[in-house]
Every structure is written in structure tokens, then in C-alpha cells.
Amino acid sequence: MLEENLKKVQENIVLAAKRARRNPDDITLIAVSKTKPAEMIKEVYDCGVREFGENKVQEILQKSELLPPDISWHMIGHLQRNKVKAVIGRAKLIHSVDSVRLAEEISKQAFNSGIVVNILLEVNVAGEETKYGFRPDELNDIFPKIAALPNIFIRGLMTSAPFVADPEDNRIYFRQLKQLCVDLRNKNIDNTSMDVLSMGMTNDYEVAVEEGATCVRVGTAIFGEREYNFE
Ligand SMILES: *Cc1c(COP(=O)(O)O)cnc(C)c1O
């Protein structure tokens, strides 16, 4: 069943890419496995998926013990500063950097571990009060500050669009995130590449791909509904 779900999502990504005249290989599917057990993750792993997303440090630590070492874990949920030390070196990419203080802590811990940590800046494009992330108008100010921190590399931007009945309603936010990313990329600041755009979830990943997503984060469409809603 998971295999069929996965195939459907992969097919939809290819179709959306083609509609936008994009190369489907430029889009990475991150299977969001939060709240799901290691056995289910292994099933999806056995279908070839190597990129998994979690929103809690504890789950990344526990699951990475139980699952093959060639999995890349993506930290996609709000990260508390006191959890940074534990996740450094365990996550391939931290998508959810939503404050300068958090970036400073990541920098400090990365420096202590002697590694460079890849991050995305989370942007609250729709200005939802319940969501984390920088306001679009803050980015020009904070971008060079975070880029200047040691042992941090800013790969791009991430957003979680509003929960809407019609995914077309989110197209404008995906388009805005893409434009913000292009604008920051044009600044050509050291320790930034701005080639990653993490946007699109179960409800709206096809629209996100059409608007330039390079990473989509899909949970429910692959693993089914989550029993507990932690978000
Ligand atoms: C849970 C989660 C997802 C996946 O959501 P689905 O609707 O189940 O696809 C994607 N991104 C973030 C940040 C999440 O917390």
C-alpha cells in the first residue's frame, strides 16, 4: 500500500514538473515520517527513498538508530535552541531556521563539532500568526547576518503554506517564496547558494513543483493520516 502511495506521489511530481517544463530530477521528494514507526519507514526505504523528514529531534535520534545509515534526515519542525546540540551532524539539512538566535546556536554547535551545517531559512510568507518563520520584509536584514555566522551555509528558503481547500490558493505564496529566493541569490553573499526551495506538502505539492520547489515534503499522501496531530 505504501509503495502504491509513493508511486502516485512520484508520478504526480513528474507530471507537475513537465507542466512547468522542469526536469523532474531537480525535485527531491522528502517523505515526512513524523509519528510513523520505523517499520513503515523501512517499507518506503525499500522502495528506494533515502530522504526522510521529521519535526522532532527525539524522533530523528531514535529512528536513525533503528534504520539504515544511508538515510538522510531532514529537520523540518520548529527547533528549540536546547535541542540543537543533539541534532547537529544527524540532519542533512535543517529546514526550519526561524530566528537569528537559533542560527547563532547552530553556528556555535557546528563550530564546536568542526562541521558546516546546511540550513534553510523558514519564511512565513502568508503572515499566519500561528506559524513560525521570518517575515519576508525581515529577510534583507537578517540574511547577511546569518550568512556571516561561522560554520553555517544557507542553501535556500522553506515555507509551510496555509491549510486550504483549494491548493491553487497557495500558488501566490509559492511564487513569492521563489522570488524572495532569487532576490537573495542575486546578492551573491558568501556561504549561501540559494538553490533549494523547500515548499509543498500533501495538499499542495503539485502546485509547489509548478512554482519551482526543489524539495517537497510529503507525509500523509505516502504514510496515511497521522494518528496524533502534534503540529
Ligand atoms: C507534517 C509536515 C509536513 C507533511 O505534511 P503532510 O500534509 O502530511 O504532507 C510537511 N512539512 C512540515 C513542516 C510538516 O510539519
PDB file of C-alpha atoms and ligand atoms in Angstrom:
ATOM      1  CA  MET A   1       0.000   0.000   0.000  1.00  0.00           C
ATOM      2  CA  LEU A   2       2.787   2.428   0.886  1.00  0.00           C
ATOM      3  CA  GLU A   3       4.504   1.521  -2.350  1.00  0.00           C
ATOM      4  CA  GLU A   4       1.409   2.471  -4.348  1.00  0.00           C
ATOM      5  CA  ASN A   5       1.041   5.719  -2.422  1.00  0.00           C
ATOM      6  CA  LEU A   6       4.660   6.554  -3.075  1.00  0.00           C
ATOM      7  CA  LYS A   7       4.450   5.771  -6.772  1.00  0.00           C
ATOM      8  CA  LYS A   8       1.414   8.002  -7.127  1.00  0.00           C
ATOM      9  CA  VAL A   9       3.207  10.915  -5.473  1.00  0.00           C
ATOM     10  CA  GLN A  10       6.323  10.371  -7.588  1.00  0.00           C
ATOM     11  CA  GLU A  11       4.197  10.283 -10.736  1.00  0.00           C
ATOM     12  CA  ASN A  12       2.409  13.466  -9.765  1.00  0.00           C
ATOM     13  CA  ILE A  13       5.735  15.202  -9.212  1.00  0.00           C
ATOM     14  CA  VAL A  14       6.915  14.180 -12.682  1.00  0.00           C
ATOM     15  CA  LEU A  15       3.666  15.384 -14.249  1.00  0.00           C
ATOM     16  CA  ALA A  16       3.784  18.711 -12.414  1.00  0.00           C
ATOM     17  CA  ALA A  17       7.429  19.183 -13.415  1.00  0.00           C
ATOM     18  CA  LYS A  18       6.573  18.523 -17.042  1.00  0.00           C
ATOM     19  CA  ARG A  19       3.709  21.011 -16.951  1.00  0.00           C
ATOM     20  CA  ALA A  20       6.211  23.611 -15.794  1.00  0.00           C
ATOM     21  CA  ARG A  21       8.858  22.435 -18.311  1.00  0.00           C
ATOM     22  CA  ARG A  22      11.128  21.471 -15.443  1.00  0.00           C
ATOM     23  CA  ASN A  23      13.410  18.465 -15.130  1.00  0.00           C
ATOM     24  CA  PRO A  24      11.781  16.085 -12.618  1.00  0.00           C
ATOM     25  CA  ASP A  25      15.271  15.115 -11.415  1.00  0.00           C
ATOM     26  CA  ASP A  26      15.619  18.600  -9.978  1.00  0.00           C
ATOM     27  CA  ILE A  27      12.928  17.847  -7.405  1.00  0.00           C
ATOM     28  CA  THR A  28      13.654  15.866  -4.252  1.00  0.00           C
ATOM     29  CA  LEU A  29      10.798  14.106  -2.525  1.00  0.00           C
ATOM     30  CA  ILE A  30      11.212  14.155   1.236  1.00  0.00           C
ATOM     31  CA  ALA A  31       8.985  11.531   2.833  1.00  0.00           C
ATOM     32  CA  VAL A  32       7.697  13.063   6.057  1.00  0.00           C
ATOM     33  CA  SER A  33       7.651  10.206   8.536  1.00  0.00           C
ATOM     34  CA  LYS A  34       6.879  12.030  11.783  1.00  0.00           C
ATOM     35  CA  THR A  35       4.798   9.946  14.228  1.00  0.00           C
ATOM     36  CA  LYS A  36       5.218   6.893  11.957  1.00  0.00           C
ATOM     37  CA  PRO A  37       7.063   3.769  13.145  1.00  0.00           C
ATOM     38  CA  ALA A  38      10.414   2.555  11.846  1.00  0.00           C
ATOM     39  CA  GLU A  39       8.763  -0.439  10.101  1.00  0.00           C
ATOM     40  CA  MET A  40       6.751   1.850   7.858  1.00  0.00           C
ATOM     41  CA  ILE A  41       9.791   3.960   7.108  1.00  0.00           C
ATOM     42  CA  LYS A  42      11.704   0.804   6.183  1.00  0.00           C
ATOM     43  CA  GLU A  43       8.975  -0.101   3.727  1.00  0.00           C
ATOM     44  CA  VAL A  44       9.338   3.226   1.962  1.00  0.00           C
ATOM     45  CA  TYR A  45      13.125   2.937   2.190  1.00  0.00           C
ATOM     46  CA  ASP A  46      12.896  -0.419   0.417  1.00  0.00           C
ATOM     47  CA  CYS A  47      11.139   1.361  -2.460  1.00  0.00           C
ATOM     48  CA  GLY A  48      14.259   3.476  -2.892  1.00  0.00           C
ATOM     49  CA  VAL A  49      13.533   6.583  -0.830  1.00  0.00           C
ATOM     50  CA  ARG A  50      16.526   7.881   1.145  1.00  0.00           C
ATOM     51  CA  GLU A  51      15.300  11.321   2.245  1.00  0.00           C
ATOM     52  CA  PHE A  52      13.012  11.448   5.283  1.00  0.00           C
ATOM     53  CA  GLY A  53      11.644  14.412   7.197  1.00  0.00           C
ATOM     54  CA  GLU A  54      10.920  14.656  10.920  1.00  0.00           C
ATOM     55  CA  ASN A  55       9.769  17.543  13.073  1.00  0.00           C
ATOM     56  CA  LYS A  56      11.211  16.385  16.401  1.00  0.00           C
ATOM     57  CA  VAL A  57      14.867  15.893  17.281  1.00  0.00           C
ATOM     58  CA  GLN A  58      13.990  12.949  19.501  1.00  0.00           C
ATOM     59  CA  GLU A  59      12.380  11.096  16.619  1.00  0.00           C
ATOM     60  CA  ILE A  60      15.380  11.657  14.369  1.00  0.00           C
ATOM     61  CA  LEU A  61      17.683  10.273  17.064  1.00  0.00           C
ATOM     62  CA  GLN A  62      15.525   7.239  17.813  1.00  0.00           C
ATOM     63  CA  LYS A  63      14.708   6.351  14.227  1.00  0.00           C
ATOM     64  CA  SER A  64      18.226   6.814  12.908  1.00  0.00           C
ATOM     65  CA  GLU A  65      19.342   4.165  15.429  1.00  0.00           C
ATOM     66  CA  LEU A  66      16.805   1.696  14.062  1.00  0.00           C
ATOM     67  CA  LEU A  67      17.134   2.373  10.347  1.00  0.00           C
ATOM     68  CA  PRO A  68      19.890   2.087   7.705  1.00  0.00           C
ATOM     69  CA  PRO A  69      22.725   4.617   7.942  1.00  0.00           C
ATOM     70  CA  ASP A  70      22.362   5.816   4.350  1.00  0.00           C
ATOM     71  CA  ILE A  71      19.129   7.651   5.169  1.00  0.00           C
ATOM     72  CA  SER A  72      19.333  11.438   5.054  1.00  0.00           C
ATOM     73  CA  TRP A  73      17.231  13.019   7.780  1.00  0.00           C
ATOM     74  CA  HIS A  74      15.685  16.428   7.306  1.00  0.00           C
ATOM     75  CA  MET A  75      14.733  18.515  10.322  1.00  0.00           C
ATOM     76  CA  ILE A  76      11.569  20.283   9.218  1.00  0.00           C
ATOM     77  CA  GLY A  77       9.898  21.278  12.503  1.00  0.00           C
ATOM     78  CA  HIS A  78      10.443  24.155  14.897  1.00  0.00           C
ATOM     79  CA  LEU A  79      13.806  23.621  16.573  1.00  0.00           C
ATOM     80  CA  GLN A  80      14.414  24.674  20.157  1.00  0.00           C
ATOM     81  CA  ARG A  81      17.856  26.007  20.910  1.00  0.00           C
ATOM     82  CA  ASN A  82      18.462  23.453  23.645  1.00  0.00           C
ATOM     83  CA  LYS A  83      17.966  20.636  21.108  1.00  0.00           C
ATOM     84  CA  VAL A  84      20.447  21.964  18.577  1.00  0.00           C
ATOM     85  CA  LYS A  85      23.450  20.171  20.006  1.00  0.00           C
ATOM     86  CA  ALA A  86      21.736  16.791  19.707  1.00  0.00           C
ATOM     87  CA  VAL A  87      20.696  17.228  16.081  1.00  0.00           C
ATOM     88  CA  ILE A  88      23.953  18.702  14.751  1.00  0.00           C
ATOM     89  CA  GLY A  89      25.599  16.205  12.436  1.00  0.00           C
ATOM     90  CA  ARG A  90      22.487  13.978  12.383  1.00  0.00           C
ATOM     91  CA  ALA A  91      20.374  16.022   9.999  1.00  0.00           C
ATOM     92  CA  LYS A  92      21.442  16.595   6.419  1.00  0.00           C
ATOM     93  CA  LEU A  93      19.541  19.855   6.270  1.00  0.00           C
ATOM     94  CA  ILE A  94      17.736  21.959   8.862  1.00  0.00           C
ATOM     95  CA  HIS A  95      14.775  23.461   7.012  1.00  0.00           C
ATOM     96  CA  SER A  96      13.293  25.379   9.896  1.00  0.00           C
ATOM     97  CA  VAL A  97      15.699  28.117  10.948  1.00  0.00           C
ATOM     98  CA  ASP A  98      13.267  30.777  12.084  1.00  0.00           C
ATOM     99  CA  SER A  99      15.300  33.175  14.240  1.00  0.00           C
ATOM    100  CA  VAL A 100      18.753  34.714  14.361  1.00  0.00           C
ATOM    101  CA  ARG A 101      19.233  33.310  17.874  1.00  0.00           C
ATOM    102  CA  LEU A 102      18.589  29.794  16.607  1.00  0.00           C
ATOM    103  CA  ALA A 103      21.064  30.328  13.760  1.00  0.00           C
ATOM    104  CA  GLU A 104      23.631  31.575  16.280  1.00  0.00           C
ATOM    105  CA  GLU A 105      23.213  28.441  18.369  1.00  0.00           C
ATOM    106  CA  ILE A 106      23.529  26.200  15.301  1.00  0.00           C
ATOM    107  CA  SER A 107      26.667  28.091  14.330  1.00  0.00           C
ATOM    108  CA  LYS A 108      28.149  27.681  17.793  1.00  0.00           C
ATOM    109  CA  GLN A 109      27.458  23.956  17.977  1.00  0.00           C
ATOM    110  CA  ALA A 110      28.605  23.372  14.410  1.00  0.00           C
ATOM    111  CA  PHE A 111      31.834  25.191  15.163  1.00  0.00           C
ATOM    112  CA  ASN A 112      32.379  23.073  18.275  1.00  0.00           C
ATOM    113  CA  SER A 113      31.806  19.906  16.243  1.00  0.00           C
ATOM    114  CA  GLY A 114      34.059  21.095  13.447  1.00  0.00           C
ATOM    115  CA  ILE A 115      31.390  20.774  10.762  1.00  0.00           C
ATOM    116  CA  VAL A 116      29.464  23.070   8.461  1.00  0.00           C
ATOM    117  CA  VAL A 117      25.691  22.819   8.829  1.00  0.00           C
ATOM    118  CA  ASN A 118      23.382  23.342   5.863  1.00  0.00           C
ATOM    119  CA  ILE A 119      20.282  25.342   6.675  1.00  0.00           C
ATOM    120  CA  LEU A 120      17.214  26.851   5.089  1.00  0.00           C
ATOM    121  CA  LEU A 121      15.544  29.977   6.377  1.00  0.00           C
ATOM    122  CA  GLU A 122      11.880  29.434   7.133  1.00  0.00           C
ATOM    123  CA  VAL A 123       9.657  32.202   5.816  1.00  0.00           C
ATOM    124  CA  ASN A 124       6.105  32.862   6.930  1.00  0.00           C
ATOM    125  CA  VAL A 125       5.048  34.060   3.515  1.00  0.00           C
ATOM    126  CA  ALA A 126       1.330  34.195   4.256  1.00  0.00           C
ATOM    127  CA  GLY A 127       1.862  36.022   7.557  1.00  0.00           C
ATOM    128  CA  GLU A 128      -0.074  33.464   9.585  1.00  0.00           C
ATOM    129  CA  GLU A 129       0.011  34.210  13.296  1.00  0.00           C
ATOM    130  CA  THR A 130       0.238  30.560  14.269  1.00  0.00           C
ATOM    131  CA  LYS A 131       3.281  29.846  12.125  1.00  0.00           C
ATOM    132  CA  TYR A 132       6.988  30.194  12.718  1.00  0.00           C
ATOM    133  CA  GLY A 133       9.320  31.831  10.247  1.00  0.00           C
ATOM    134  CA  PHE A 134      10.765  35.165   9.230  1.00  0.00           C
ATOM    135  CA  ARG A 135       8.571  37.820   7.697  1.00  0.00           C
ATOM    136  CA  PRO A 136       9.503  38.439   4.075  1.00  0.00           C
ATOM    137  CA  ASP A 137      10.402  42.046   4.894  1.00  0.00           C
ATOM    138  CA  GLU A 138      12.925  40.914   7.532  1.00  0.00           C
ATOM    139  CA  LEU A 139      14.980  38.831   5.127  1.00  0.00           C
ATOM    140  CA  ASN A 140      17.159  41.553   3.649  1.00  0.00           C
ATOM    141  CA  ASP A 141      18.307  42.461   7.133  1.00  0.00           C
ATOM    142  CA  ILE A 142      18.855  39.020   8.640  1.00  0.00           C
ATOM    143  CA  PHE A 143      20.231  37.218   5.580  1.00  0.00           C
ATOM    144  CA  PRO A 144      23.738  38.731   5.639  1.00  0.00           C
ATOM    145  CA  LYS A 145      23.838  38.431   9.439  1.00  0.00           C
ATOM    146  CA  ILE A 146      23.142  34.702   9.382  1.00  0.00           C
ATOM    147  CA  ALA A 147      25.396  34.129   6.373  1.00  0.00           C
ATOM    148  CA  ALA A 148      28.252  35.723   8.317  1.00  0.00           C
ATOM    149  CA  LEU A 149      27.999  33.229  11.184  1.00  0.00           C
ATOM    150  CA  PRO A 150      30.785  30.631  11.221  1.00  0.00           C
ATOM    151  CA  ASN A 151      30.118  27.034  10.145  1.00  0.00           C
ATOM    152  CA  ILE A 152      26.725  27.760   8.608  1.00  0.00           C
ATOM    153  CA  PHE A 153      25.787  27.523   4.939  1.00  0.00           C
ATOM    154  CA  ILE A 154      22.436  28.882   3.776  1.00  0.00           C
ATOM    155  CA  ARG A 155      21.136  26.686   0.983  1.00  0.00           C
ATOM    156  CA  GLY A 156      17.765  28.341   0.448  1.00  0.00           C
ATOM    157  CA  LEU A 157      14.294  29.014   1.806  1.00  0.00           C
ATOM    158  CA  MET A 158      11.446  26.970   3.220  1.00  0.00           C
ATOM    159  CA  THR A 159       7.782  27.670   3.816  1.00  0.00           C
ATOM    160  CA  SER A 160       4.657  25.922   5.005  1.00  0.00           C
ATOM    161  CA  ALA A 161       1.727  27.390   3.140  1.00  0.00           C
ATOM    162  CA  PRO A 162      -1.701  27.758   4.773  1.00  0.00           C
ATOM    163  CA  PHE A 163      -4.045  24.801   5.004  1.00  0.00           C
ATOM    164  CA  VAL A 164      -6.523  25.479   2.218  1.00  0.00           C
ATOM    165  CA  ALA A 165      -9.247  23.535   0.450  1.00  0.00           C
ATOM    166  CA  ASP A 166      -8.013  24.566  -2.979  1.00  0.00           C
ATOM    167  CA  PRO A 167      -4.226  24.286  -3.435  1.00  0.00           C
ATOM    168  CA  GLU A 168      -4.409  26.937  -6.148  1.00  0.00           C
ATOM    169  CA  ASP A 169      -4.898  29.433  -3.324  1.00  0.00           C
ATOM    170  CA  ASN A 170      -1.294  28.787  -2.255  1.00  0.00           C
ATOM    171  CA  ARG A 171       0.246  29.381  -5.663  1.00  0.00           C
ATOM    172  CA  ILE A 172       0.810  33.048  -4.862  1.00  0.00           C
ATOM    173  CA  TYR A 173       2.803  32.152  -1.715  1.00  0.00           C
ATOM    174  CA  PHE A 174       4.998  29.652  -3.540  1.00  0.00           C
ATOM    175  CA  ARG A 175       5.642  32.216  -6.246  1.00  0.00           C
ATOM    176  CA  GLN A 176       6.573  34.779  -3.603  1.00  0.00           C
ATOM    177  CA  LEU A 177       8.991  32.399  -1.886  1.00  0.00           C
ATOM    178  CA  LYS A 178      10.662  31.652  -5.204  1.00  0.00           C
ATOM    179  CA  GLN A 179      11.063  35.365  -5.920  1.00  0.00           C
ATOM    180  CA  LEU A 180      12.483  36.020  -2.446  1.00  0.00           C
ATOM    181  CA  CYS A 181      14.991  33.233  -3.033  1.00  0.00           C
ATOM    182  CA  VAL A 182      16.029  34.618  -6.418  1.00  0.00           C
ATOM    183  CA  ASP A 183      16.455  38.109  -4.940  1.00  0.00           C
ATOM    184  CA  LEU A 184      18.667  36.804  -2.130  1.00  0.00           C
ATOM    185  CA  ARG A 185      20.636  34.662  -4.536  1.00  0.00           C
ATOM    186  CA  ASN A 186      21.392  37.705  -6.668  1.00  0.00           C
ATOM    187  CA  LYS A 187      23.147  39.268  -3.698  1.00  0.00           C
ATOM    188  CA  ASN A 188      25.908  36.671  -4.127  1.00  0.00           C
ATOM    189  CA  ILE A 189      26.788  36.539  -0.465  1.00  0.00           C
ATOM    190  CA  ASP A 190      29.475  34.134   0.764  1.00  0.00           C
ATOM    191  CA  ASN A 191      28.302  30.926   2.422  1.00  0.00           C
ATOM    192  CA  THR A 192      24.970  30.990   0.639  1.00  0.00           C
ATOM    193  CA  SER A 193      23.815  29.236  -2.525  1.00  0.00           C
ATOM    194  CA  MET A 194      20.035  29.786  -2.524  1.00  0.00           C
ATOM    195  CA  ASP A 195      19.407  26.842  -4.810  1.00  0.00           C
ATOM    196  CA  VAL A 196      16.994  24.992  -2.506  1.00  0.00           C
ATOM    197  CA  LEU A 197      13.321  25.849  -2.289  1.00  0.00           C
ATOM    198  CA  SER A 198      11.525  23.613   0.211  1.00  0.00           C
ATOM    199  CA  MET A 199       7.790  24.013  -0.273  1.00  0.00           C
ATOM    200  CA  GLY A 200       4.722  21.876  -0.884  1.00  0.00           C
ATOM    201  CA  MET A 201       3.036  19.262   1.307  1.00  0.00           C
ATOM    202  CA  THR A 202       0.387  16.618   0.678  1.00  0.00           C
ATOM    203  CA  ASN A 203      -2.279  19.147  -0.216  1.00  0.00           C
ATOM    204  CA  ASP A 204      -0.285  21.411  -2.459  1.00  0.00           C
ATOM    205  CA  TYR A 205       2.987  19.803  -3.613  1.00  0.00           C
ATOM    206  CA  GLU A 206       1.972  19.754  -7.263  1.00  0.00           C
ATOM    207  CA  VAL A 207       1.358  23.493  -7.315  1.00  0.00           C
ATOM    208  CA  ALA A 208       4.642  23.977  -5.414  1.00  0.00           C
ATOM    209  CA  VAL A 209       6.524  21.992  -8.070  1.00  0.00           C
ATOM    210  CA  GLU A 210       4.947  24.101 -10.789  1.00  0.00           C
ATOM    211  CA  GLU A 211       6.198  27.191  -8.959  1.00  0.00           C
ATOM    212  CA  GLY A 212       9.771  25.971  -8.586  1.00  0.00           C
ATOM    213  CA  ALA A 213      10.037  23.781  -5.470  1.00  0.00           C
ATOM    214  CA  THR A 214      13.249  21.761  -5.358  1.00  0.00           C
ATOM    215  CA  CYS A 215      12.160  19.847  -2.240  1.00  0.00           C
ATOM    216  CA  VAL A 216       8.612  18.791  -1.471  1.00  0.00           C
ATOM    217  CA  ARG A 217       7.769  17.478   1.984  1.00  0.00           C
ATOM    218  CA  VAL A 218       5.024  14.889   1.721  1.00  0.00           C
ATOM    219  CA  GLY A 219       3.734  12.886   4.672  1.00  0.00           C
ATOM    220  CA  THR A 220       0.051  11.954   4.595  1.00  0.00           C
ATOM    221  CA  ALA A 221      -0.103  11.063   0.895  1.00  0.00           C
ATOM    222  CA  ILE A 222       2.606   8.434   1.470  1.00  0.00           C
ATOM    223  CA  PHE A 223       2.124   7.201   5.048  1.00  0.00           C
ATOM    224  CA  GLY A 224      -1.580   7.900   5.530  1.00  0.00           C
ATOM    225  CA  GLU A 225      -3.191  10.078   8.167  1.00  0.00           C
ATOM    226  CA  ARG A 226      -1.259  10.649  11.360  1.00  0.00           C
ATOM    227  CA  GLU A 227      -2.906   9.308  14.465  1.00  0.00           C
ATOM    228  CA  TYR A 228      -1.701  12.129  16.669  1.00  0.00           C
ATOM    229  CA  ASN A 229      -1.510  15.600  15.340  1.00  0.00           C
ATOM    230  CA  PHE A 230       1.499  17.170  17.032  1.00  0.00           C
ATOM    231  CA  GLU A 231       1.746  20.246  14.895  1.00  0.00           C
TER     232      GLU A 231
HETATM  233  C1  LIG B   1       3.963  17.400   8.793  1.00  0.00           C
HETATM  234  C2  LIG B   1       4.720  18.301   7.896  1.00  0.00           C
HETATM  235  C3  LIG B   1       4.735  18.095   6.512  1.00  0.00           C
HETATM  236  C4  LIG B   1       3.953  16.998   5.817  1.00  0.00           C
HETATM  237  O1  LIG B   1       2.596  17.262   5.883  1.00  0.00           O
HETATM  238  P1  LIG B   1       1.525  16.373   5.058  1.00  0.00           P
HETATM  239  O2  LIG B   1       0.358  17.260   4.918  1.00  0.00           O
HETATM  240  O3  LIG B   1       1.249  15.174   5.887  1.00  0.00           O
HETATM  241  O4  LIG B   1       2.151  16.021   3.767  1.00  0.00           O
HETATM  242  C5  LIG B   1       5.496  18.955   5.739  1.00  0.00           C
HETATM  243  N1  LIG B   1       6.193  19.961   6.288  1.00  0.00           N
HETATM  244  C6  LIG B   1       6.189  20.203   7.606  1.00  0.00           C
HETATM  245  C7  LIG B   1       6.979  21.340   8.139  1.00  0.00           C
HETATM  246  C8  LIG B   1       5.454  19.391   8.461  1.00  0.00           C
HETATM  247  O5  LIG B   1       5.458  19.632   9.780  1.00  0.00           O
END
